[in-house]
Amino acid sequence: MDACKVTVMLMFIVANALLFAHVLTTERIPQVIAGQIIAWGMPSW
């Protein structure tokens, strides 16, 4: 019975991670964050 609970929890985590990755990709959030960091004009190392 414990193995079933662990399996379901892991599947839930994986499914939500895939959904989160899809939302990040479709909303272009990483590109927006990168653009904002570049716009700050900080000097490179």
Coordinates of C-alpha atoms in Angstrom, one line a residue, residues 3-5 9 11-15 17-18 23 26 29 32 34 36-37 40 43-45:
A3 CA 4.4 1.7 -2.7
C4 CA 1.2 2.8 -4.3
K5 CA 1.2 6.1 -2.4
M9 CA 3.1 11.1 -5.4
M11 CA 3.7 10.8 -10.8
F12 CA 1.9 13.8 -9.4
I13 CA 5.2 15.7 -9.0
V14 CA 6.4 14.7 -12.6
A15 CA 3.0 15.7 -14.1
A17 CA 6.7 19.7 -13.4
L18 CA 5.8 19.0 -17.0
V23 CA 3.6 27.2 -19.0
T26 CA 4.5 29.1 -23.8
I29 CA 9.2 33.7 -19.2
V32 CA 11.6 37.9 -20.6
A34 CA 17.0 37.2 -19.7
Q36 CA 15.4 42.2 -18.3
I37 CA 18.8 41.2 -17.0
W40 CA 20.1 46.4 -16.7
P43 CA 29.2 44.9 -16.9
S44 CA 30.3 41.4 -17.8
W45 CA 32.8 39.6 -15.6

